CSV table of C-alpha atoms and ligand atoms in Angstrom, one decimal:
chain,number,residue,atom,x,y,z
J,1,MET,CA,77.3,131.6,108.2
J,2,THR,CA,77.5,133.1,104.6
J,3,THR,CA,76.3,130.8,102.0
J,4,THR,CA,78.0,130.7,98.4
J,5,VAL,CA,76.5,129.3,95.2
J,6,VAL,CA,78.5,128.4,92.1
J,7,ASP,CA,75.8,128.9,89.5
J,8,ASN,CA,75.4,128.4,85.8
J,9,ILE,CA,77.5,125.4,85.7
J,10,GLY,CA,77.2,123.8,82.2
J,11,LEU,CA,78.1,120.3,83.1
J,12,LEU,CA,78.6,119.1,86.8
J,13,VAL,CA,80.3,115.9,87.7
J,14,THR,CA,78.9,115.0,91.2
J,15,ASN,CA,80.1,111.3,91.3
J,16,ASP,CA,76.7,110.4,93.0
J,17,PRO,CA,74.5,108.5,90.6
J,18,ARG,CA,71.4,109.5,92.6
J,19,LEU,CA,72.0,113.1,91.7
J,20,GLY,CA,72.6,112.6,87.9
J,21,ASP,CA,73.3,110.4,85.0
J,22,GLY,CA,75.6,107.3,85.1
J,23,PRO,CA,78.3,106.6,87.5
J,24,LEU,CA,79.5,110.2,87.4
J,25,GLY,CA,76.1,111.5,88.4
J,26,LEU,CA,76.2,114.1,85.5
J,27,ARG,CA,73.9,117.0,85.6
J,28,ARG,CA,73.5,119.8,83.0
J,29,ASP,CA,72.8,123.4,83.8
J,30,ALA,CA,73.4,123.0,87.6
J,31,ALA,CA,74.3,124.9,90.8
J,32,VAL,CA,76.0,123.9,94.0
J,33,VAL,CA,75.7,125.8,97.3
J,34,PHE,CA,78.0,125.6,100.3
J,35,GLU,CA,78.1,127.1,103.7
J,36,GLY,CA,81.5,127.0,105.5
J,37,GLU,CA,83.3,123.8,104.6
J,38,PHE,CA,80.4,121.8,103.5
J,39,ILE,CA,78.1,121.4,100.5
J,40,ILE,CA,74.5,122.2,101.5
J,41,ALA,CA,72.6,121.8,98.1
J,42,VAL,CA,73.1,120.5,94.5
J,43,GLY,CA,70.4,121.4,92.0
J,44,ASP,CA,69.4,123.2,88.9
J,45,ALA,CA,71.1,126.5,88.0
J,46,GLY,CA,69.4,129.5,89.7
J,47,LEU,CA,69.7,128.3,93.3
J,48,VAL,CA,70.1,131.3,95.6
J,49,ALA,CA,72.7,132.1,98.2
J,50,ASP,CA,74.3,135.1,100.0
J,51,ARG,CA,77.1,135.2,97.5
J,52,ARG,CA,77.2,134.0,93.9
J,53,VAL,CA,80.0,132.9,91.6
J,54,ASP,CA,79.1,132.5,88.0
J,55,ALA,CA,80.8,129.6,86.3
J,56,GLU,CA,79.6,130.9,82.9
J,57,GLY,CA,78.7,127.5,81.6
J,58,ARG,CA,82.0,125.7,82.5
J,59,CYS,CA,82.4,122.3,83.6
J,60,VAL,CA,82.7,121.7,87.3
J,61,ILE,CA,84.2,118.5,88.8
J,62,PRO,CA,85.1,117.5,92.5
J,63,GLY,CA,88.5,118.5,93.6
J,64,PHE,CA,91.1,115.8,92.9
J,65,VAL,CA,92.0,113.5,95.7
J,66,ASP,CA,95.8,112.7,95.4
J,67,SER,CA,96.2,109.6,97.5
J,68,HIS,CA,99.9,109.1,96.9
J,69,THR,CA,102.6,111.7,97.2
J,70,HIS,CA,106.0,112.2,98.8
J,71,LEU,CA,106.0,116.1,99.1
J,72,VAL,CA,108.3,116.5,102.0
J,73,PHE,CA,111.9,116.4,100.6
J,74,ALA,CA,114.7,118.7,99.7
J,75,GLY,CA,117.3,118.5,96.8
J,76,ASP,CA,117.0,118.0,93.0
J,77,ARG,CA,117.5,114.9,91.1
J,78,SER,CA,117.0,116.2,87.6
J,79,ASP,CA,120.4,114.8,86.6
J,80,GLU,CA,119.1,111.3,87.5
J,81,PHE,CA,116.1,111.9,85.2
J,82,ALA,CA,118.2,113.1,82.3
J,83,ALA,CA,120.4,110.2,82.7
J,84,ARG,CA,117.3,107.9,82.6
J,85,MET,CA,116.2,109.6,79.5
J,86,ALA,CA,119.5,108.6,78.0
J,87,GLY,CA,119.1,105.0,78.9
J,88,GLN,CA,119.8,104.4,82.5
J,89,PRO,CA,117.3,102.3,84.4
J,90,TYR,CA,115.3,103.6,87.5
J,91,ALA,CA,116.7,102.1,90.8
J,92,ALA,CA,115.3,102.4,94.3
J,93,GLY,CA,118.8,103.5,95.5
J,94,GLY,CA,118.3,107.1,94.1
J,95,ILE,CA,116.2,107.6,97.1
J,96,ARG,CA,119.4,108.0,99.4
J,97,VAL,CA,120.3,111.2,97.4
J,98,SER,CA,117.0,112.7,98.6
J,99,VAL,CA,117.4,111.4,102.2
J,100,ASP,CA,120.9,113.3,102.4
J,101,ALA,CA,119.4,116.7,101.1
J,102,THR,CA,116.3,116.3,103.4
J,103,ARG,CA,118.3,115.6,106.5
J,104,ALA,CA,120.5,118.5,105.7
J,105,ALA,CA,117.6,120.9,105.2
J,106,SER,CA,116.5,123.2,108.0
J,107,ASP,CA,112.9,122.9,109.4
J,108,VAL,CA,112.1,126.3,107.9
J,109,GLU,CA,113.4,125.2,104.5
J,110,LEU,CA,111.6,121.8,104.6
J,111,SER,CA,108.4,123.5,105.5
J,112,ARG,CA,108.7,126.1,102.7
J,113,LEU,CA,109.4,123.5,100.1
J,114,THR,CA,106.4,121.5,101.2
J,115,GLU,CA,104.2,124.4,101.3
J,116,LEU,CA,105.2,125.5,97.8
J,117,ARG,CA,104.4,122.0,96.5
J,118,ARG,CA,101.1,121.9,98.2
J,119,ALA,CA,100.2,125.2,96.8
J,120,GLU,CA,101.2,124.1,93.3
J,121,ALA,CA,99.2,121.0,93.7
J,122,ARG,CA,96.1,122.9,94.8
J,123,ARG,CA,96.5,125.2,91.7
J,124,ALA,CA,96.3,121.9,89.8
J,125,GLY,CA,93.0,121.1,91.4
J,126,ILE,CA,94.0,118.7,94.1
J,127,THR,CA,92.0,119.6,97.3
J,128,THR,CA,93.0,116.4,99.2
J,129,VAL,CA,96.4,115.1,99.4
J,130,GLU,CA,98.2,112.1,101.1
J,131,ILE,CA,101.7,112.9,102.2
J,132,LYS,CA,104.4,110.3,103.0
J,133,SER,CA,107.6,110.5,105.0
J,134,GLY,CA,110.4,108.3,103.6
J,135,TYR,CA,113.3,110.7,103.0
J,136,GLY,CA,114.3,110.9,106.7
J,137,LEU,CA,114.9,107.3,107.5
J,138,GLN,CA,116.2,108.1,111.1
J,139,SER,CA,113.6,108.4,113.9
J,140,TYR,CA,114.2,112.1,114.3
J,141,HIS,CA,114.1,112.9,110.7
J,142,GLU,CA,111.1,110.6,110.0
J,143,ALA,CA,109.1,112.2,112.7
J,144,ARG,CA,110.1,115.6,111.4
J,145,CYS,CA,109.0,115.0,107.9
J,146,LEU,CA,105.5,113.6,109.1
J,147,GLU,CA,105.2,116.9,111.4
J,148,VAL,CA,105.8,118.9,108.3
J,149,GLY,CA,103.3,116.9,106.3
J,150,ARG,CA,100.8,117.1,109.1
J,151,ARG,CA,100.5,120.8,108.5
J,152,PHE,CA,99.1,120.2,105.1
J,153,THR,CA,96.9,117.0,105.5
J,154,GLU,CA,95.5,114.6,108.0
J,155,ASP,CA,96.5,111.8,105.7
J,156,THR,CA,100.1,111.5,106.6
J,157,THR,CA,101.9,108.1,106.0
J,158,PHE,CA,105.0,106.7,107.8
J,159,LEU,CA,107.2,105.3,105.2
J,160,GLY,CA,110.4,104.5,107.3
J,161,ALA,CA,110.6,101.4,105.1
J,162,HIS,CA,111.3,103.2,101.9
J,163,VAL,CA,114.9,102.1,101.4
J,164,VAL,CA,117.8,100.8,103.8
J,165,PRO,CA,119.7,103.9,104.8
J,166,PRO,CA,123.5,104.0,104.7
J,167,GLU,CA,123.9,103.6,108.4
J,168,PHE,CA,122.2,100.1,108.1
J,169,GLU,CA,124.0,99.0,104.9
J,170,GLY,CA,123.8,95.3,104.7
J,171,ARG,CA,121.7,95.0,107.8
J,172,ALA,CA,118.2,95.2,106.4
J,173,ASP,CA,116.7,93.1,109.0
J,174,ASP,CA,118.1,95.2,111.8
J,175,TYR,CA,116.7,98.3,110.0
J,176,VAL,CA,113.3,96.7,109.7
J,177,HIS,CA,113.3,96.0,113.4
J,178,HIS,CA,114.3,99.6,114.1
J,179,VAL,CA,111.4,100.8,112.0
J,180,CYS,CA,109.0,98.6,113.6
J,181,THR,CA,110.0,99.6,117.2
J,182,ASP,CA,111.7,103.0,118.0
J,183,MET,CA,111.0,104.7,114.7
J,184,LEU,CA,107.3,103.8,114.7
J,185,GLN,CA,107.0,105.0,118.2
J,186,GLU,CA,108.3,108.4,117.2
J,187,ALA,CA,106.2,108.5,114.0
J,188,ARG,CA,103.0,107.3,115.3
J,189,PRO,CA,101.7,110.6,116.8
J,190,HIS,CA,102.1,112.2,113.4
J,191,ALA,CA,100.8,109.5,111.1
J,192,ARG,CA,97.5,108.0,110.0
J,193,TRP,CA,99.0,105.3,107.7
J,194,ILE,CA,101.9,102.9,107.4
J,195,ASP,CA,103.5,101.9,104.1
J,196,ALA,CA,106.5,99.9,102.9
J,197,PHE,CA,108.4,99.8,99.5
J,198,CYS,CA,108.0,96.1,98.7
J,199,GLU,CA,110.4,95.7,95.8
J,200,VAL,CA,113.7,94.3,94.8
J,201,GLY,CA,116.3,96.8,96.1
J,202,ALA,CA,114.1,98.0,98.8
J,203,PHE,CA,112.3,95.4,101.2
J,204,ASP,CA,111.3,91.8,100.6
J,205,VAL,CA,107.8,90.4,101.4
J,206,ASP,CA,108.6,89.2,104.9
J,207,GLN,CA,110.2,92.6,105.9
J,208,SER,CA,107.2,94.5,104.3
J,209,ARG,CA,104.9,92.2,106.2
J,210,ALA,CA,106.5,92.9,109.5
J,211,VAL,CA,106.4,96.6,109.0
J,212,LEU,CA,102.8,96.6,108.1
J,213,ALA,CA,101.9,94.4,111.0
J,214,ALA,CA,103.7,96.7,113.4
J,215,GLY,CA,101.9,99.7,112.1
J,216,LEU,CA,98.5,98.0,112.2
J,217,ALA,CA,99.3,96.9,115.7
J,218,ALA,CA,100.0,100.6,116.6
J,219,GLY,CA,96.6,101.5,115.2
J,220,LEU,CA,97.7,102.9,111.8
J,221,GLY,CA,96.0,101.9,108.5
J,222,ALA,CA,98.0,100.1,105.9
J,223,ARG,CA,99.0,100.7,102.2
J,224,LEU,CA,101.8,99.4,100.2
J,225,HIS,CA,104.1,100.1,97.2
J,226,ALA,CA,103.5,97.1,95.2
J,227,ASN,CA,104.6,95.7,91.8
J,228,GLN,CA,106.3,99.0,90.7
J,229,LEU,CA,109.5,97.6,88.9
J,230,GLY,CA,108.5,94.1,88.3
J,231,HIS,CA,106.2,91.2,89.1
J,232,GLY,CA,106.4,90.2,92.8
J,233,PRO,CA,104.5,89.5,95.9
J,234,GLY,CA,103.6,93.1,96.8
J,235,VAL,CA,99.9,93.0,95.7
J,236,GLN,CA,99.1,89.7,97.3
J,237,LEU,CA,100.7,91.0,100.5
J,238,ALA,CA,98.7,94.1,100.4
J,239,VAL,CA,95.5,92.1,100.0
J,240,GLU,CA,96.4,89.8,102.9
J,241,MET,CA,97.2,92.6,105.2
J,242,GLY,CA,93.9,94.4,104.4
J,243,CYS,CA,95.8,97.4,102.9
J,244,ALA,CA,93.5,100.3,101.9
J,245,SER,CA,95.6,100.6,98.7
J,246,ALA,CA,98.2,98.8,96.7
J,247,ASP,CA,100.0,101.5,94.8
J,248,HIS,CA,101.9,101.4,91.4
J,249,CYS,CA,100.4,98.0,90.3
J,250,THR,CA,102.5,98.3,87.1
J,251,TYR,CA,103.1,94.6,86.8
J,252,LEU,CA,100.0,92.5,87.5
J,253,SER,CA,99.6,88.7,87.1
J,254,ASP,CA,96.0,87.3,86.6
J,255,ASP,CA,96.1,86.1,90.3
J,256,ASP,CA,97.0,89.7,91.5
J,257,ILE,CA,94.0,91.1,89.5
J,258,ALA,CA,91.7,88.3,90.8
J,259,ALA,CA,93.0,89.0,94.4
J,260,LEU,CA,92.4,92.7,94.0
J,261,ALA,CA,89.0,92.2,92.7
J,262,ALA,CA,88.0,90.0,95.6
J,263,SER,CA,89.1,92.5,98.1
J,264,ASP,CA,88.6,95.9,99.6
J,265,THR,CA,92.1,97.0,98.4
J,266,VAL,CA,92.1,99.8,95.9
J,267,ALA,CA,94.6,99.3,92.9
J,268,THR,CA,96.2,102.9,92.8
J,269,PHE,CA,97.8,103.6,89.6
J,270,LEU,CA,100.6,106.2,89.3
J,271,PRO,CA,101.2,106.6,85.5
J,272,ALA,CA,103.4,109.7,85.8
J,273,THR,CA,105.9,107.3,87.4
J,274,ASP,CA,105.8,104.9,84.6
J,275,PHE,CA,106.2,107.9,82.2
J,276,SER,CA,109.2,109.3,84.0
J,277,THR,CA,111.0,105.9,84.5
J,278,ARG,CA,110.1,104.5,81.1
J,279,GLN,CA,108.2,101.5,82.5
J,280,PRO,CA,105.2,100.0,80.7
J,281,TYR,CA,101.8,101.5,81.7
J,282,PRO,CA,99.7,99.2,83.9
J,283,ASP,CA,96.8,97.4,82.2
J,284,ALA,CA,94.0,99.3,84.0
J,285,ARG,CA,91.4,97.8,81.5
J,286,ARG,CA,91.9,94.4,82.8
J,287,VAL,CA,91.8,95.6,86.5
J,288,ILE,CA,88.6,97.5,85.9
J,289,ASP,CA,87.0,94.8,83.9
J,290,ALA,CA,87.9,92.3,86.6
J,291,GLY,CA,85.7,94.5,89.0
J,292,ALA,CA,88.6,95.9,91.1
J,293,ALA,CA,88.3,99.5,92.6
J,294,VAL,CA,91.0,101.8,91.1
J,295,ALA,CA,92.5,105.2,91.8
J,296,LEU,CA,94.8,107.5,90.1
J,297,ALA,CA,97.5,109.5,92.0
J,298,THR,CA,100.5,111.7,91.1
J,299,ASN,CA,103.2,110.2,93.2
J,300,CYS,CA,104.7,113.5,93.3
J,301,ASN,CA,108.4,112.9,94.6
J,302,PRO,CA,111.8,114.0,93.3
J,303,GLY,CA,112.9,110.7,91.9
J,304,SER,CA,110.3,108.7,90.0
J,305,SER,CA,107.6,111.2,89.3
J,306,TYR,CA,108.0,115.1,89.9
J,307,THR,CA,104.7,116.3,88.9
J,308,THR,CA,101.6,117.7,90.7
J,309,SER,CA,99.5,117.5,87.5
J,310,MET,CA,96.5,115.1,88.1
J,311,SER,CA,95.3,116.3,84.7
J,312,PHE,CA,98.6,114.7,83.2
J,313,CYS,CA,97.9,111.4,85.0
J,314,ILE,CA,94.5,111.5,83.6
J,315,ALA,CA,95.6,112.0,80.1
J,316,LEU,CA,98.1,109.1,80.5
J,317,ALA,CA,95.5,106.8,82.0
J,318,VAL,CA,93.0,107.4,79.1
J,319,ARG,CA,95.7,107.6,76.2
J,320,ASP,CA,98.0,104.7,77.5
J,321,MET,CA,96.1,102.6,80.0
J,322,HIS,CA,92.9,102.3,78.1
J,323,MET,CA,90.6,103.9,80.8
J,324,THR,CA,87.7,105.9,79.5
J,325,PRO,CA,87.7,109.6,80.4
J,326,ASP,CA,84.8,108.9,82.8
J,327,GLU,CA,86.7,106.2,84.5
J,328,ALA,CA,89.9,108.3,84.9
J,329,ILE,CA,87.9,111.2,86.4
J,330,LEU,CA,86.2,108.9,88.8
J,331,ALA,CA,89.6,107.2,89.7
J,332,ALA,CA,91.2,110.6,90.4
J,333,THR,CA,88.5,111.9,92.7
J,334,LEU,CA,86.2,109.2,94.3
J,335,GLY,CA,88.8,106.5,93.6
J,336,GLY,CA,91.4,108.4,95.5
J,337,ALA,CA,88.9,109.0,98.4
J,338,ARG,CA,88.3,105.2,98.6
J,339,ALA,CA,92.1,104.6,98.6
J,340,LEU,CA,92.4,106.8,101.7
J,341,ARG,CA,89.0,105.4,103.2
J,342,ARG,CA,87.5,108.8,103.2
J,343,ASP,CA,83.8,109.4,102.8
J,344,ASP,CA,83.9,113.2,103.0
J,345,VAL,CA,85.6,114.0,99.7
J,346,GLY,CA,85.6,112.8,96.1
J,347,ALA,CA,82.0,113.8,95.3
J,348,ILE,CA,79.8,116.9,95.1
J,349,ALA,CA,76.7,116.1,97.3
J,350,GLN,CA,75.1,117.4,100.3
J,351,GLY,CA,77.2,117.0,103.3
J,352,MET,CA,80.5,116.4,101.4
J,353,ARG,CA,83.4,118.8,101.8
J,354,ALA,CA,83.0,121.8,99.5
J,355,ASP,CA,86.0,120.9,97.2
J,356,LEU,CA,85.6,121.6,93.6
J,357,CYS,CA,87.4,122.6,90.4
J,358,VAL,CA,86.0,124.8,87.8
J,359,LEU,CA,87.4,123.8,84.5
J,360,ASP,CA,88.1,126.2,81.7
J,361,ALA,CA,86.3,123.8,79.4
J,362,PRO,CA,82.7,122.6,78.6
J,363,SER,CA,83.5,119.0,79.6
J,364,TYR,CA,86.0,117.0,81.7
J,365,THR,CA,87.1,115.0,78.4
J,366,HIS,CA,88.9,118.3,77.6
J,367,LEU,CA,91.5,117.2,80.2
J,368,VAL,CA,92.5,114.4,77.8
J,369,TYR,CA,91.6,116.1,74.6
J,370,ARG,CA,93.7,119.2,75.3
J,371,PRO,CA,96.7,117.7,77.0
J,372,GLY,CA,99.2,119.9,78.7
J,373,VAL,CA,96.8,123.1,78.7
J,374,PRO,CA,96.2,124.5,82.1
J,375,LEU,CA,92.4,123.9,82.3
J,376,ILE,CA,91.9,124.4,86.0
J,377,HIS,CA,90.1,127.8,86.1
J,378,ARG,CA,89.2,128.0,89.8
J,379,VAL,CA,89.5,125.7,92.9
J,380,VAL,CA,87.3,125.8,95.9
J,381,GLU,CA,88.8,123.9,98.9
J,382,ARG,CA,86.7,123.4,102.2
J,383,GLY,CA,84.5,126.3,100.8
J,384,VAL,CA,87.3,128.7,100.2
X,401,LIG,O1,106.7,105.7,94.8
X,401,LIG,N1,109.0,103.6,94.9
X,401,LIG,C1,109.2,104.3,96.0
X,401,LIG,N2,109.0,105.5,96.3
X,401,LIG,C2,108.8,106.5,95.3
X,401,LIG,C3,110.1,107.0,94.6
X,401,LIG,C4,111.1,107.7,95.3
X,401,LIG,C5,112.3,108.2,94.7
X,401,LIG,O2,112.8,107.7,93.8
X,401,LIG,O3,112.8,109.1,95.3
X,401,LIG,C6,107.8,106.0,94.3
X,401,LIG,O4,108.0,106.0,93.1
C-alpha cells in the first residue's frame, strides 16, 4: 500500500502528551506518515514515504470531531432566525417547520442536501461527524433520515423524541410510548445512539428517561439534549443514565457541574446555538476547573445553529466561554471523540485514523485570533 508523508509541519498538535509538550502533545518541525486509512508514524520533519506533501511550515491539527449535528433535513428557517434577531425568543416548536419540509422531500433530495452539508463540513475541517434524526417523527421518516445519515457516518443517533409531532398533539405520553416501541424498532438497525430533547416545550424528565431506557435496552448508547433553554433536570438525568454526553449545558447549577465532574458523561457545548438564539454562553471555565470532560460541537441544524464552522465555535468558546485556545482545540477534537466514545479519532498518533487539517496559519491560535477567516488549507480524511 502507498505511504504518504505530510512533511515540514511547523507546529503539530498530536493531542498525545507522550508525543510532545503539554496536553496537546505539541511538536515543532514535524512529519506524519500514513498508509491507507491509518497513521503509521509521527516524528521529526524529514520522514520518508512513497508520496510527500509539503506543509510549508504550517500548523497541522487533528481533524475536528463534530459530535452533535442534525444534518438530515429539508427546508429553510431563515425567517425564524431574522425574527429572533428582531426580538422573538427561540422555541422548540420551530422544529415542526423542518419536520413538514423533511417529510415532503424525496429520498434523492434529502440525500443530496445531506451530502452537500457533509461536504461543507469537511471543507471546514470536520473529519468525523455524528448525525441525528429528529425531523421525521414518524417511524418511516425517522428510519429514512437515519438511513440517509448512515451513508455519511457510523455515529447516527435516533432522536424520535425531538418534539411531539402534530399527529400526537396533546398526547405526549402516547407519543413517547410510540417512540419507545414501534419507532425504536424501525430505527434500531440504522442507529448507534439514542437521544431526547429534555426541555420545557419538548419532553419532561420522566419521558426523556423512558426514551433513553428503551434505547439502552435495545443496545443503543445514550446521549441527551440537556439544559439548553433553562435550568432543569437534564444534566442530572444524563449522568444518572450513563449518557456518553450531555449536550448544550448552557444553564448549569453547582450540583450539575459536580455531577458531571464525578461522571463519565462529557459536557458538550454548542456555542453557535447560544449565538444564534441569543442565549447566554455556558460557563465552560467552571466546568473545566471542576474536572469535567468537555467537548465542542457545531449542532448544525436549520433552527438554532445553521453552521458547519467548528472554527467559529472555537472562537466563541475562547472569546465568550473563557476557554483557552488549547482547551478549545482539544474539546473540538479529542473531546468530540470522547463524547462519541471513539478511540480511533481525535489525535494524531500511530494507529489512529489519518484525519488531519493543515491550517493556513503558523499556529492553531489563529483560529481565534483571525475569526471568520477560512484557515482550513487542506483536509486529510481516512488518509485521502
Ligand atoms: O439542538 N434542541 C433541540 N434540537 C436542536 C434544534 C432544532 C431546531 O430548532 O430545529 C438543537 O438546538
